PDB file of C-alpha atoms in Angstrom:
ATOM      1  CA  UNK A1213      35.862 -49.480  49.838  1.00 44.00           C
ATOM      2  CA  UNK A1214      34.876 -52.858  51.328  1.00 51.00           C
ATOM      3  CA  UNK A1215      37.667 -54.591  54.049  1.00 56.00           C
ATOM      4  CA  UNK A1216      36.386 -58.185  54.153  1.00 59.00           C
ATOM      5  CA  UNK A1217      39.995 -59.468  55.298  1.00 69.00           C
ATOM      6  CA  UNK A1218      39.161 -58.034  59.067  1.00 79.00           C
ATOM      7  CA  UNK A1219      37.733 -61.071  60.847  1.00 88.00           C
ATOM      8  CA  UNK A1220      34.905 -60.680  63.689  1.00 92.00           C
ATOM      9  CA  UNK A1221      34.421 -63.562  65.872  1.00 96.00           C
ATOM     10  CA  UNK A1222      30.847 -63.941  66.326  1.00 96.00           C
ATOM     11  CA  UNK A1223      28.087 -66.417  68.378  1.00 98.00           C
ATOM     12  CA  UNK A1224      24.642 -67.287  67.666  1.00 98.00           C
ATOM     13  CA  UNK A1225      22.200 -69.032  69.932  1.00 97.00           C
ATOM     14  CA  UNK A1226      19.679 -71.884  68.617  1.00 95.00           C
ATOM     15  CA  UNK A1227      17.485 -71.304  71.367  1.00 93.00           C
ATOM     16  CA  UNK A1228      15.073 -74.418  71.498  1.00 89.00           C
ATOM     17  CA  UNK A1229      11.788 -74.934  73.190  1.00 86.00           C
ATOM     18  CA  UNK A1230       8.728 -77.196  72.832  1.00 83.00           C
ATOM     19  CA  UNK A1231      10.196 -78.349  69.626  1.00 83.00           C
ATOM     20  CA  UNK A1232      10.455 -74.643  67.994  1.00 89.00           C
ATOM     21  CA  UNK A1233      13.456 -72.469  67.688  1.00 92.00           C
ATOM     22  CA  UNK A1234      13.673 -68.966  68.006  1.00 95.00           C
ATOM     23  CA  UNK A1235      14.315 -67.202  64.898  1.00 96.00           C
ATOM     24  CA  UNK A1236      15.412 -63.593  64.648  1.00 96.00           C
ATOM     25  CA  UNK A1237      14.637 -61.011  62.062  1.00 95.00           C
ATOM     26  CA  UNK A1238      17.629 -58.424  61.260  1.00 90.00           C
ATOM     27  CA  UNK A1239      16.472 -54.799  62.196  1.00 81.00           C
ATOM     28  CA  UNK A1240      16.409 -52.138  59.463  1.00 75.00           C
ATOM     29  CA  UNK A1241      19.472 -49.547  59.429  1.00 73.00           C
ATOM     30  CA  UNK A1242      21.886 -52.810  60.307  1.00 70.00           C
ATOM     31  CA  UNK A1243      24.045 -54.797  57.660  1.00 76.00           C
ATOM     32  CA  UNK A1244      22.001 -57.714  56.519  1.00 78.00           C
ATOM     33  CA  UNK A1245      18.819 -56.043  57.337  1.00 76.00           C
ATOM     34  CA  UNK A1246      16.012 -58.059  56.841  1.00 84.00           C
ATOM     35  CA  UNK A1247      17.847 -61.424  56.760  1.00 92.00           C
ATOM     36  CA  UNK A1248      16.794 -63.834  59.416  1.00 96.00           C
ATOM     37  CA  UNK A1249      19.478 -65.205  62.202  1.00 96.00           C
ATOM     38  CA  UNK A1250      20.257 -66.969  65.209  1.00 97.00           C
ATOM     39  CA  UNK A1251      20.596 -64.188  67.786  1.00 97.00           C
ATOM     40  CA  UNK A1252      23.801 -63.275  69.536  1.00 96.00           C
ATOM     41  CA  UNK A1253      26.956 -61.098  68.709  1.00 95.00           C
ATOM     42  CA  UNK A1254      30.769 -60.263  69.124  1.00 96.00           C
ATOM     43  CA  UNK A1255      33.096 -62.246  71.346  1.00 97.00           C
ATOM     44  CA  UNK A1256      34.743 -59.203  73.283  1.00 96.00           C
ATOM     45  CA  UNK A1257      38.329 -59.526  74.450  1.00 95.00           C
ATOM     46  CA  UNK A1258      38.607 -61.921  77.529  1.00 96.00           C
ATOM     47  CA  UNK A1259      35.392 -63.586  76.976  1.00 96.00           C
ATOM     48  CA  UNK A1260      34.764 -67.255  76.093  1.00 97.00           C
ATOM     49  CA  UNK A1261      32.244 -67.800  73.246  1.00 97.00           C
ATOM     50  CA  UNK A1262      30.040 -68.999  75.921  1.00 97.00           C
ATOM     51  CA  UNK A1263      30.286 -66.392  78.144  1.00 97.00           C
ATOM     52  CA  UNK A1264      29.854 -63.730  74.831  1.00 98.00           C
ATOM     53  CA  UNK A1265      26.520 -65.305  73.992  1.00 98.00           C
ATOM     54  CA  UNK A1266      25.359 -65.594  77.597  1.00 98.00           C
ATOM     55  CA  UNK A1267      26.044 -61.568  77.718  1.00 98.00           C
ATOM     56  CA  UNK A1268      24.561 -60.959  74.384  1.00 97.00           C
ATOM     57  CA  UNK A1269      21.075 -62.641  74.724  1.00 98.00           C
ATOM     58  CA  UNK A1270      20.921 -60.788  78.092  1.00 97.00           C
ATOM     59  CA  UNK A1271      21.655 -57.381  76.047  1.00 96.00           C
ATOM     60  CA  UNK A1272      19.571 -58.276  72.863  1.00 94.00           C
ATOM     61  CA  UNK A1273      16.385 -60.370  74.483  1.00 97.00           C
ATOM     62  CA  UNK A1274      16.648 -59.597  78.143  1.00 97.00           C
ATOM     63  CA  UNK A1275      16.589 -63.169  79.230  1.00 97.00           C
ATOM     64  CA  UNK A1276      18.768 -65.708  80.531  1.00 97.00           C
ATOM     65  CA  UNK A1277      19.844 -68.818  78.606  1.00 96.00           C
ATOM     66  CA  UNK A1278      21.772 -72.237  78.814  1.00 94.00           C
ATOM     67  CA  UNK A1279      24.390 -72.919  76.312  1.00 95.00           C
ATOM     68  CA  UNK A1280      24.571 -76.087  75.330  1.00 91.00           C
ATOM     69  CA  UNK A1281      26.694 -78.061  72.446  1.00 92.00           C
ATOM     70  CA  UNK A1282      28.211 -76.160  69.444  1.00 93.00           C
ATOM     71  CA  UNK A1283      26.483 -77.057  66.101  1.00 92.00           C
ATOM     72  CA  UNK A1284      28.823 -75.438  63.693  1.00 92.00           C
ATOM     73  CA  UNK A1285      30.971 -72.678  63.183  1.00 95.00           C
ATOM     74  CA  UNK A1286      31.116 -71.250  59.587  1.00 94.00           C
ATOM     75  CA  UNK A1287      33.256 -68.454  58.192  1.00 94.00           C
ATOM     76  CA  UNK A1288      31.300 -66.140  55.775  1.00 92.00           C
ATOM     77  CA  UNK A1289      33.280 -63.282  53.927  1.00 91.00           C
ATOM     78  CA  UNK A1290      30.885 -60.108  53.493  1.00 87.00           C
ATOM     79  CA  UNK A1291      31.685 -56.375  51.963  1.00 87.00           C
ATOM     80  CA  UNK A1292      32.265 -55.321  55.503  1.00 84.00           C
ATOM     81  CA  UNK A1293      34.206 -58.115  56.978  1.00 87.00           C
ATOM     82  CA  UNK A1294      34.450 -61.858  57.320  1.00 92.00           C
ATOM     83  CA  UNK A1295      32.387 -63.068  60.038  1.00 91.00           C
ATOM     84  CA  UNK A1296      33.230 -66.421  62.037  1.00 95.00           C
ATOM     85  CA  UNK A1297      29.761 -67.355  63.540  1.00 97.00           C
ATOM     86  CA  UNK A1298      29.656 -70.262  66.082  1.00 97.00           C
ATOM     87  CA  UNK A1299      26.167 -71.382  66.588  1.00 97.00           C
ATOM     88  CA  UNK A1300      25.549 -73.165  69.932  1.00 96.00           C
ATOM     89  CA  UNK A1301      22.251 -74.978  70.856  1.00 93.00           C
ATOM     90  CA  UNK A1302      20.632 -73.294  74.155  1.00 93.00           C
ATOM     91  CA  UNK A1303      17.741 -73.291  76.401  1.00 91.00           C
ATOM     92  CA  UNK A1304      15.880 -70.643  78.277  1.00 93.00           C
ATOM     93  CA  UNK A1305      16.974 -70.564  81.609  1.00 94.00           C
ATOM     94  CA  UNK A1306      14.992 -67.193  82.896  1.00 95.00           C
ATOM     95  CA  UNK A1307      12.707 -65.141  81.471  1.00 95.00           C
ATOM     96  CA  UNK A1308      11.387 -64.930  77.626  1.00 95.00           C
ATOM     97  CA  UNK A1309      12.878 -63.317  74.648  1.00 96.00           C
ATOM     98  CA  UNK A1310      11.750 -59.673  74.362  1.00 94.00           C
ATOM     99  CA  UNK A1311      12.306 -57.892  71.138  1.00 90.00           C
ATOM    100  CA  UNK A1312      15.068 -55.116  71.455  1.00 90.00           C
ATOM    101  CA  UNK A1313      16.953 -55.164  68.346  1.00 87.00           C
ATOM    102  CA  UNK A1314      15.527 -57.269  66.133  1.00 89.00           C
ATOM    103  CA  UNK A1315      12.626 -56.542  63.820  1.00 90.00           C
ATOM    104  CA  UNK A1316      10.869 -60.087  64.512  1.00 94.00           C
ATOM    105  CA  UNK A1317      11.203 -62.708  66.750  1.00 96.00           C
ATOM    106  CA  UNK A1318       9.604 -66.045  65.604  1.00 96.00           C
ATOM    107  CA  UNK A1319       9.340 -69.699  67.528  1.00 94.00           C
ATOM    108  CA  UNK A1320       9.378 -72.049  64.352  1.00 92.00           C
ATOM    109  CA  UNK A1321       9.845 -75.647  64.126  1.00 89.00           C
ATOM    110  CA  UNK A1322      12.796 -77.158  61.993  1.00 89.00           C
ATOM    111  CA  UNK A1323      10.445 -77.517  59.164  1.00 88.00           C
ATOM    112  CA  UNK A1324       8.959 -73.972  59.403  1.00 92.00           C
ATOM    113  CA  UNK A1325      12.427 -72.522  59.356  1.00 93.00           C
ATOM    114  CA  UNK A1326      13.036 -73.720  55.498  1.00 92.00           C
ATOM    115  CA  UNK A1327      11.218 -71.029  54.123  1.00 91.00           C
ATOM    116  CA  UNK A1328      13.258 -68.055  55.772  1.00 96.00           C
ATOM    117  CA  UNK A1329      15.812 -66.052  54.308  1.00 95.00           C
ATOM    118  CA  UNK A1330      18.957 -66.804  56.359  1.00 97.00           C
ATOM    119  CA  UNK A1331      21.699 -64.327  56.543  1.00 95.00           C
ATOM    120  CA  UNK A1332      24.624 -66.259  54.537  1.00 95.00           C
ATOM    121  CA  UNK A1333      26.563 -66.843  57.677  1.00 94.00           C
ATOM    122  CA  UNK A1334      23.663 -68.745  59.647  1.00 96.00           C
ATOM    123  CA  UNK A1335      22.567 -71.002  56.888  1.00 95.00           C
ATOM    124  CA  UNK A1336      24.786 -73.862  57.640  1.00 94.00           C
ATOM    125  CA  UNK A1337      23.538 -73.944  61.176  1.00 95.00           C
ATOM    126  CA  UNK A1338      20.033 -73.475  60.055  1.00 95.00           C
ATOM    127  CA  UNK A1339      20.326 -76.310  57.824  1.00 94.00           C
ATOM    128  CA  UNK A1340      21.777 -78.880  60.575  1.00 92.00           C
ATOM    129  CA  UNK A1341      18.671 -77.781  62.447  1.00 91.00           C
ATOM    130  CA  UNK A1342      16.466 -78.355  59.315  1.00 89.00           C
ATOM    131  CA  UNK A1343      17.729 -81.438  58.224  1.00 88.00           C
ATOM    132  CA  UNK A1344      18.344 -83.085  61.762  1.00 77.00           C
ATOM    133  CA  UNK A1345      22.127 -83.554  61.109  1.00 60.00           C
ATOM    134  CA  UNK A1346      25.034 -82.037  62.975  1.00 38.00           C
ATOM    135  CA  UNK A1347      28.422 -81.697  62.271  1.00 28.00           C
ATOM    136  CA  UNK A1348      31.414 -80.584  64.456  1.00 25.00           C
ATOM    137  CA  UNK A1349      34.429 -79.553  62.691  1.00 24.00           C
ATOM    138  CA  UNK A1350      37.835 -80.862  64.131  1.00 26.00           C
ATOM    139  CA  UNK A1351      38.844 -77.585  65.245  1.00 28.00           C
ATOM    140  CA  UNK A1352      35.803 -77.020  67.312  1.00 31.00           C
ATOM    141  CA  UNK A1353      35.946 -80.031  69.129  1.00 28.00           C
ATOM    142  CA  UNK A1354      39.477 -79.216  70.188  1.00 31.00           C
ATOM    143  CA  UNK A1355      37.896 -76.111  71.762  1.00 35.00           C
ATOM    144  CA  UNK A1356      38.143 -76.681  75.591  1.00 33.00           C
ATOM    145  CA  UNK A1357      34.873 -75.257  76.265  1.00 40.00           C
ATOM    146  CA  UNK A1358      33.134 -77.201  73.313  1.00 38.00           C
ATOM    147  CA  UNK A1359      31.816 -80.827  73.434  1.00 37.00           C
ATOM    148  CA  UNK A1360      33.667 -83.315  71.453  1.00 33.00           C
ATOM    149  CA  UNK A1361      30.394 -84.289  69.559  1.00 37.00           C
ATOM    150  CA  UNK A1362      26.815 -82.748  69.041  1.00 42.00           C
ATOM    151  CA  UNK A1363      24.893 -85.568  67.662  1.00 42.00           C
ATOM    152  CA  UNK A1364      21.484 -85.651  65.805  1.00 44.00           C
ATOM    153  CA  UNK A1365      20.050 -87.281  69.233  1.00 48.00           C
ATOM    154  CA  UNK A1366      21.291 -84.202  71.061  1.00 46.00           C
ATOM    155  CA  UNK A1367      19.191 -81.779  68.685  1.00 46.00           C
ATOM    156  CA  UNK A1368      16.080 -84.240  68.516  1.00 49.00           C
ATOM    157  CA  UNK A1369      16.074 -84.620  72.408  1.00 51.00           C
ATOM    158  CA  UNK A1370      16.730 -80.797  72.666  1.00 46.00           C
ATOM    159  CA  UNK A1371      13.706 -80.203  70.604  1.00 49.00           C
ATOM    160  CA  UNK A1372      11.517 -82.550  72.284  1.00 53.00           C
ATOM    161  CA  UNK A1373      11.662 -80.749  75.565  1.00 49.00           C
ATOM    162  CA  UNK A1374       8.674 -79.578  76.648  1.00 40.00           C
ATOM    163  CA  UNK A1375       9.481 -76.191  77.616  1.00 40.00           C
ATOM    164  CA  UNK A1376       6.560 -73.890  76.673  1.00 36.00           C
ATOM    165  CA  UNK A1377       7.988 -70.102  75.316  1.00 37.00           C
ATOM    166  CA  UNK A1378       6.650 -67.346  77.758  1.00 31.00           C
TER     167      UNK A1378
END
């Protein structure tokens, strides 16, 4: 029996470095096995989205990030629950991503991201990066921790940074 009325708040990190974005392929034995996603996870009680994202990346990838502007929040109904996913533009601040929970980690250019089979909840944020357009919904703009805008120029500037993944 499915319960897609249960809403789970999830955050994802579009980690960028040297014009590339870290893309993660979900591991075997998990929901959405084999789909590509932005790494992250569930927001726990008492955590802000940004706190949850830093914690999840520390746990999943064994590195530290700086969380930048919100790119997109999307809602996707699956057979197991409804996911509300907020994807943030991020940068590595310490360490390098380590493969722990995912099947594969790849640093890809926005054009290379086009060919991946993205998890349905991640598709909107991936499309924004691939096409170079960023949209923030009105409800996200009112969130106290989120910036009021995330422009195409923010994404281009971030992708143009010359930080080499280790």
